[in-house]
Amino acid sequence: MMRVRFPVLLVLLAAALLRSFGGRAERQLDGRSLSELIGRIPRTGTGVRQSRGQPGPEAHHQDPRYKEKLIIHLTGPLYFNPKCRKHFNRLYHNTRECTVPAYYKRCARLLTRLASSPRCAER
């Protein structure tokens, strides 16, 4: 009878030790559980869920010509004099209005004003 009790007690003791050791280990790992550190359960970055129906900001960048297509849609075809190429490139590639998708309408307005300016209107 002593032989049967010893393995059972040994298993219970080991389980109690593992349970108490596991609790301390999780607290020492900066709030991350052991399974997250191993990589089995990915941890979300912000904790904010996004609804599935609305795409995030990455949706604008799926089409590499999105900016060009939208600006042509808003302004129509624009012609820029070769003398005006430097001003166009500075505006189109370096300003916030033409690099951030939320401001593309402003970019279209600026480009139409540049195309109709006296310096760029010469053909």
Coordinates of N, CA, C and O in Angstrom, one line a residue:
M1 N 0.8 -1.2 0.0 CA 0.0 0.0 0.0 C 0.9 1.3 0.0 O 0.5 2.3 -0.6
M2 N 2.0 1.2 0.6 CA 2.9 2.3 0.6 C 3.5 2.5 -0.8 O 3.7 3.7 -1.2
R3 N 3.6 1.5 -1.5 CA 4.1 1.6 -2.9 C 3.1 2.3 -3.8 O 3.5 3.1 -4.7
V4 N 1.9 2.2 -3.6 CA 0.9 2.8 -4.4 C 0.7 4.3 -4.1 O 0.6 5.1 -4.9
R5 N 0.8 4.6 -2.8 CA 0.7 6.0 -2.4 C 1.8 6.9 -2.8 O 1.7 8.0 -3.1
F6 N 3.0 6.3 -2.8 CA 4.2 7.1 -3.1 C 4.2 7.7 -4.5 O 4.4 9.0 -4.7
P7 N 3.9 7.0 -5.6 CA 3.8 7.6 -6.9 C 2.7 8.6 -7.0 O 2.8 9.7 -7.7
V8 N 1.5 8.4 -6.4 CA 0.4 9.3 -6.4 C 0.8 10.6 -5.7 O 0.6 11.7 -6.2
L9 N 1.5 10.5 -4.6 CA 1.9 11.7 -3.8 C 3.0 12.4 -4.6 O 3.0 13.7 -4.6
L10 N 3.9 11.7 -5.3 CA 4.9 12.3 -6.0 C 4.3 13.1 -7.2 O 4.8 14.2 -7.5
V11 N 3.3 12.6 -7.9 CA 2.7 13.2 -9.0 C 2.0 14.5 -8.5 O 2.0 15.6 -9.1
L12 N 1.3 14.4 -7.4 CA 0.6 15.6 -6.8 C 1.6 16.7 -6.4 O 1.3 17.8 -6.6
L13 N 2.7 16.3 -5.8 CA 3.7 17.2 -5.4 C 4.3 17.9 -6.7 O 4.5 19.1 -6.7
A14 N 4.6 17.1 -7.7 CA 5.1 17.7 -8.9 C 4.1 18.7 -9.6 O 4.5 19.7 -10.1
A15 N 2.9 18.3 -9.6 CA 1.9 19.2 -10.2 C 1.7 20.5 -9.4 O 1.6 21.6 -10.0
A16 N 1.8 20.4 -8.1 CA 1.7 21.6 -7.2 C 3.0 22.5 -7.5 O 2.8 23.7 -7.5
L17 N 4.1 21.9 -7.6 CA 5.3 22.7 -7.8 C 5.3 23.3 -9.2 O 5.7 24.5 -9.3
L18 N 4.9 22.6 -10.2 CA 4.8 23.2 -11.6 C 3.8 24.3 -11.6 O 4.0 25.3 -12.3
R19 N 2.7 24.2 -10.9 CA 1.6 25.2 -10.9 C 2.2 26.5 -10.3 O 2.0 27.6 -10.8
S20 N 2.8 26.3 -9.1 CA 3.3 27.5 -8.5 C 4.5 28.1 -9.2 O 4.6 29.3 -9.3
F21 N 5.3 27.3 -9.9 CA 6.5 27.8 -10.6 C 5.9 28.5 -11.9 O 6.5 29.6 -12.3
G22 N 4.9 28.0 -12.5 CA 4.4 28.6 -13.8 C 3.7 29.9 -13.5 O 3.8 30.8 -14.3
G23 N 3.1 30.1 -12.4 CA 2.5 31.4 -12.1 C 3.6 32.5 -11.9 O 3.4 33.6 -12.4
R24 N 4.7 32.1 -11.2 CA 5.7 33.1 -11.1 C 6.4 33.4 -12.4 O 6.8 34.5 -12.6
A25 N 6.6 32.4 -13.2 CA 7.2 32.6 -14.5 C 6.4 33.6 -15.4 O 7.0 34.4 -16.1
E26 N 5.1 33.4 -15.4 CA 4.3 34.3 -16.2 C 4.3 35.8 -15.7 O 4.4 36.7 -16.5
R27 N 4.4 35.9 -14.4 CA 4.5 37.3 -13.9 C 5.8 38.0 -14.1 O 5.9 39.2 -14.3
Q28 N 6.9 37.2 -14.2 CA 8.2 37.8 -14.5 C 8.4 38.1 -15.9 O 9.4 38.7 -16.2
L29 N 7.6 37.7 -16.8 CA 7.9 37.9 -18.2 C 7.1 39.1 -18.8 O 6.7 39.1 -19.9
D30 N 7.1 40.2 -18.0 CA 6.5 41.5 -18.5 C 5.0 41.3 -18.9 O 4.6 41.9 -19.9
G31 N 4.3 40.5 -18.3 CA 2.9 40.4 -18.6 C 2.6 39.5 -19.8 O 1.5 39.3 -20.2
R32 N 3.6 38.9 -20.4 CA 3.4 37.9 -21.5 C 3.4 36.5 -21.0 O 4.2 36.2 -20.1
S33 N 2.5 35.7 -21.5 CA 2.5 34.3 -21.0 C 3.6 33.5 -21.8 O 4.1 34.0 -22.8
L34 N 3.8 32.4 -21.3 CA 4.9 31.5 -21.9 C 4.5 31.1 -23.3 O 5.3 31.1 -24.2
S35 N 3.2 30.9 -23.6 CA 2.7 30.5 -24.9 C 2.9 31.6 -25.9 O 3.2 31.4 -27.1
E36 N 2.8 32.9 -25.5 CA 3.0 34.0 -26.4 C 4.5 34.2 -26.7 O 4.8 34.5 -27.8
L37 N 5.3 33.9 -25.7 CA 6.8 34.0 -26.0 C 7.2 32.9 -27.0 O 8.1 33.1 -27.8
I38 N 6.6 31.7 -26.8 CA 6.9 30.6 -27.8 C 6.4 30.9 -29.2 O 7.0 30.6 -30.1
G39 N 5.3 31.7 -29.2 CA 4.8 32.1 -30.5 C 3.6 31.3 -31.0 O 3.2 31.4 -32.1
R40 N 3.0 30.5 -30.1 CA 1.8 29.8 -30.5 C 0.6 30.7 -30.6 O -0.3 30.5 -31.4
I41 N 0.5 31.6 -29.7 CA -0.6 32.5 -29.7 C -0.1 33.9 -30.0 O 0.6 34.5 -29.2
P42 N -0.4 34.5 -31.1 CA 0.1 35.8 -31.4 C -0.6 36.9 -30.6 O -1.8 36.8 -30.4
R43 N 0.2 37.8 -30.2 CA -0.4 38.9 -29.4 C -0.7 40.1 -30.3 O 0.1 40.4 -31.1
T44 N -1.9 40.6 -30.1 CA -2.3 41.8 -30.9 C -1.5 43.0 -30.5 O -1.3 43.2 -29.3
G45 N -1.2 43.9 -31.5 CA -0.4 45.0 -31.2 C -1.1 46.1 -30.3 O -0.7 46.5 -29.3
T46 N -2.3 46.5 -30.8 CA -3.0 47.6 -30.1 C -4.1 47.2 -29.3 O -4.5 47.9 -28.4
G47 N -4.7 46.0 -29.5 CA -5.9 45.6 -28.8 C -7.1 46.2 -29.3 O -8.2 45.9 -28.9
V48 N -7.1 47.1 -30.3 CA -8.2 47.7 -30.9 C -8.6 46.8 -32.1 O -7.8 46.6 -33.0
R49 N -9.9 46.4 -32.1 CA -10.3 45.6 -33.2 C -10.9 46.5 -34.3 O -11.6 47.5 -34.0
Q50 N -10.7 46.0 -35.5 CA -11.3 46.7 -36.7 C -12.4 45.9 -37.3 O -12.2 44.7 -37.4
S51 N -13.5 46.5 -37.6 CA -14.6 45.8 -38.2 C -14.1 45.2 -39.6 O -13.3 45.8 -40.3
R52 N -14.7 44.1 -39.9 CA -14.3 43.5 -41.2 C -14.8 44.2 -42.4 O -14.2 44.0 -43.5
G53 N -15.9 44.9 -42.3 CA -16.5 45.6 -43.4 C -15.7 46.8 -43.9 O -15.7 47.1 -45.1
Q54 N -14.9 47.4 -43.1 CA -14.2 48.6 -43.5 C -12.7 48.3 -43.6 O -12.1 47.9 -42.6
P55 N -12.2 48.6 -44.8 CA -10.7 48.3 -44.9 C -9.9 49.4 -44.2 O -10.4 50.5 -44.0
G56 N -8.7 49.0 -43.8 CA -7.9 49.9 -43.1 C -7.1 50.8 -44.1 O -7.4 50.8 -45.3
P57 N -6.1 51.5 -43.6 CA -5.4 52.4 -44.5 C -4.6 51.7 -45.5 O -4.1 52.3 -46.5
E58 N -4.3 50.4 -45.3 CA -3.6 49.6 -46.3 C -4.3 49.4 -47.6 O -3.7 49.1 -48.6
A59 N -5.6 49.6 -47.6 CA -6.4 49.4 -48.8 C -6.0 50.4 -49.9 O -6.1 50.1 -51.1
H60 N -5.6 51.6 -49.6 CA -5.2 52.6 -50.6 C -4.0 52.1 -51.3 O -3.8 52.5 -52.5
H61 N -3.1 51.4 -50.7 CA -1.8 51.1 -51.2 C -1.8 49.7 -52.0 O -0.8 49.3 -52.4
Q62 N -3.0 49.1 -52.1 CA -3.0 47.9 -52.9 C -2.7 48.1 -54.4 O -2.1 47.3 -55.0
D63 N -3.2 49.2 -54.9 CA -3.0 49.5 -56.3 C -1.8 50.6 -56.3 O -2.0 51.6 -55.8
P64 N -0.7 50.2 -57.0 CA 0.4 51.2 -57.0 C 0.1 52.5 -57.7 O 0.8 53.5 -57.5
R65 N -0.9 52.5 -58.6 CA -1.2 53.7 -59.4 C -2.4 54.4 -58.8 O -3.1 55.2 -59.5
Y66 N -2.8 54.1 -57.6 CA -4.0 54.7 -57.0 C -4.0 56.2 -57.0 O -4.9 56.9 -57.4
K67 N -2.8 56.8 -56.6 CA -2.7 58.3 -56.5 C -2.9 58.8 -57.9 O -3.7 59.8 -58.1
E68 N -2.2 58.3 -58.9 CA -2.3 58.8 -60.2 C -3.7 58.7 -60.8 O -4.2 59.7 -61.4
K69 N -4.3 57.6 -60.6 CA -5.7 57.4 -61.1 C -6.7 58.4 -60.4 O -7.5 58.9 -61.1
L70 N -6.6 58.6 -59.1 CA -7.5 59.4 -58.4 C -7.3 60.9 -58.9 O -8.3 61.6 -59.1
I71 N -6.0 61.3 -59.0 CA -5.8 62.7 -59.4 C -6.3 63.0 -60.8 O -6.9 64.0 -61.1
I72 N -6.0 62.0 -61.7 CA -6.5 62.2 -63.1 C -8.1 62.2 -63.1 O -8.7 63.0 -63.8
H73 N -8.7 61.4 -62.3 CA -10.1 61.4 -62.2 C -10.7 62.8 -61.7 O -11.7 63.3 -62.2
L74 N -10.0 63.4 -60.7 CA -10.4 64.6 -60.1 C -10.1 65.8 -61.0 O -10.9 66.8 -61.1
T75 N -9.0 65.8 -61.7 CA -8.5 67.0 -62.5 C -8.7 66.8 -64.0 O -8.8 67.9 -64.7
G76 N -8.8 65.7 -64.5 CA -8.7 65.5 -65.9 C -7.3 65.4 -66.3 O -6.4 65.6 -65.5
P77 N -7.0 65.3 -67.6 CA -5.6 65.2 -68.1 C -5.0 66.6 -67.9 O -5.6 67.6 -68.4
L78 N -3.8 66.7 -67.3 CA -3.1 67.9 -67.1 C -1.9 67.9 -68.0 O -1.2 66.9 -68.1
Y79 N -1.5 69.1 -68.6 CA -0.3 69.2 -69.3 C 0.6 70.2 -68.6 O 0.2 71.2 -68.1
F80 N 1.9 69.7 -68.4 CA 2.9 70.6 -67.8 C 4.0 70.9 -68.8 O 4.5 69.9 -69.4
N81 N 4.3 72.1 -68.9 CA 5.4 72.5 -69.8 C 6.7 71.9 -69.3 O 6.9 71.8 -68.0
P82 N 7.6 71.6 -70.1 CA 8.9 71.0 -69.6 C 9.7 72.0 -68.7 O 10.4 71.6 -67.8
K83 N 9.4 73.3 -68.9 CA 10.1 74.3 -67.9 C 9.5 74.1 -66.5 O 10.1 74.5 -65.6
C84 N 8.3 73.6 -66.5 CA 7.6 73.5 -65.2 C 7.8 72.1 -64.5 O 7.2 71.8 -63.5
R85 N 8.6 71.2 -65.1 CA 8.8 69.9 -64.6 C 9.3 69.9 -63.2 O 8.9 69.1 -62.3
K86 N 10.3 70.7 -62.9 CA 10.8 70.8 -61.5 C 9.8 71.1 -60.5 O 9.7 70.5 -59.4
H87 N 8.9 72.1 -60.8 CA 7.9 72.5 -59.8 C 6.9 71.3 -59.6 O 6.4 71.1 -58.5
F88 N 6.5 70.7 -60.8 CA 5.6 69.5 -60.7 C 6.2 68.4 -59.8 O 5.5 67.9 -58.9
N89 N 7.4 68.1 -60.1 CA 8.0 67.0 -59.3 C 8.1 67.3 -57.8 O 7.9 66.4 -57.0
R90 N 8.5 68.5 -57.5 CA 8.5 68.9 -56.1 C 7.2 68.8 -55.4 O 7.1 68.3 -54.3
L91 N 6.2 69.3 -56.1 CA 4.8 69.2 -55.6 C 4.3 67.8 -55.5 O 3.8 67.4 -54.4
Y92 N 4.5 67.0 -56.5 CA 3.9 65.7 -56.6 C 4.6 64.7 -55.7 O 3.9 63.8 -55.1
H93 N 5.9 64.8 -55.5 CA 6.6 63.7 -54.8 C 7.0 64.2 -53.4 O 7.3 63.3 -52.5
N94 N 7.0 65.4 -53.0 CA 7.5 65.9 -51.7 C 6.6 66.5 -50.8 O 6.9 66.8 -49.6
T95 N 5.4 66.9 -51.2 CA 4.5 67.5 -50.3 C 3.5 66.6 -49.6 O 3.3 65.5 -50.1
R96 N 3.0 67.0 -48.4 CA 2.1 66.1 -47.7 C 0.8 65.9 -48.4 O 0.3 64.8 -48.4
E97 N 0.4 66.9 -49.2 CA -0.9 66.8 -49.9 C -0.8 65.7 -51.0 O -1.8 65.1 -51.3
C98 N 0.3 65.4 -51.5 CA 0.4 64.5 -52.6 C 1.1 63.1 -52.2 O 1.2 62.2 -53.0
T99 N 1.4 63.0 -50.9 CA 2.0 61.7 -50.4 C 1.0 61.0 -49.4 O 1.1 59.8 -49.3
V100 N 0.2 61.7 -48.8 CA -0.8 61.1 -47.8 C -2.1 60.9 -48.5 O -2.7 61.9 -49.0
P101 N -2.7 59.7 -48.6 CA -3.9 59.5 -49.3 C -5.1 60.3 -48.8 O -6.0 60.7 -49.6
A102 N -5.1 60.8 -47.6 CA -6.2 61.6 -47.1 C -6.2 63.0 -47.7 O -7.3 63.6 -47.7
Y103 N -5.1 63.4 -48.3 CA -5.0 64.8 -48.8 C -4.9 64.8 -50.3 O -4.5 65.8 -50.9
Y104 N -5.3 63.7 -51.0 CA -5.1 63.7 -52.5 C -6.0 64.7 -53.2 O -5.7 65.2 -54.2
K105 N -7.2 65.1 -52.6 CA -8.0 66.1 -53.2 C -7.3 67.5 -53.2 O -7.4 68.2 -54.1
R106 N -6.6 67.8 -52.1 CA -5.8 69.0 -52.0 C -4.7 69.0 -53.1 O -4.4 70.0 -53.7
C107 N -4.1 67.8 -53.3 CA -3.0 67.7 -54.2 C -3.6 67.9 -55.6 O -3.0 68.6 -56.4
A108 N -4.8 67.4 -55.9 CA -5.4 67.6 -57.3 C -5.6 69.1 -57.5 O -5.4 69.7 -58.6
R109 N -6.1 69.8 -56.4 CA -6.3 71.3 -56.6 C -5.0 72.0 -56.8 O -5.0 72.9 -57.6
L110 N -4.0 71.6 -56.1 CA -2.7 72.3 -56.2 C -2.1 72.1 -57.6 O -1.5 73.0 -58.2
L111 N -2.3 70.9 -58.1 CA -1.8 70.6 -59.5 C -2.5 71.3 -60.6 O -1.9 71.8 -61.5
T112 N -3.8 71.5 -60.4 CA -4.6 72.2 -61.4 C -4.2 73.7 -61.4 O -4.1 74.4 -62.4
R113 N -3.9 74.2 -60.2 CA -3.5 75.6 -60.1 C -2.1 75.8 -60.7 O -1.8 76.8 -61.3
L114 N -1.2 74.8 -60.4 CA 0.1 74.9 -61.0 C 0.0 74.8 -62.6 O 0.7 75.6 -63.2
A115 N -0.8 73.9 -63.1 CA -0.9 73.8 -64.5 C -1.5 75.1 -65.2 O -1.1 75.4 -66.3
S116 N -2.3 75.8 -64.5 CA -2.9 77.0 -65.0 C -2.1 78.3 -64.7 O -2.5 79.4 -65.1
S117 N -1.1 78.1 -63.9 CA -0.3 79.3 -63.6 C 0.4 79.9 -64.8 O 0.7 79.1 -65.8
P118 N 0.7 81.1 -64.9 CA 1.4 81.8 -66.1 C 2.7 81.1 -66.4 O 3.0 81.0 -67.6
R119 N 3.5 80.6 -65.5 CA 4.7 80.0 -65.8 C 4.6 78.7 -66.5 O 5.4 78.4 -67.4
C120 N 3.6 77.9 -66.1 CA 3.4 76.6 -66.7 C 2.4 76.5 -67.8 O 2.3 75.5 -68.5
A121 N 1.6 77.6 -68.0 CA 0.6 77.6 -69.0 C 1.1 77.8 -70.4 O 0.5 77.5 -71.4
E122 N 2.4 78.2 -70.6 CA 3.0 78.4 -71.9 C 3.2 77.1 -72.6 O 3.6 76.1 -71.9
R123 N 2.9 77.0 -73.9 CA 3.1 75.8 -74.6 C 4.1 75.9 -75.6 O 4.4 76.8 -76.3

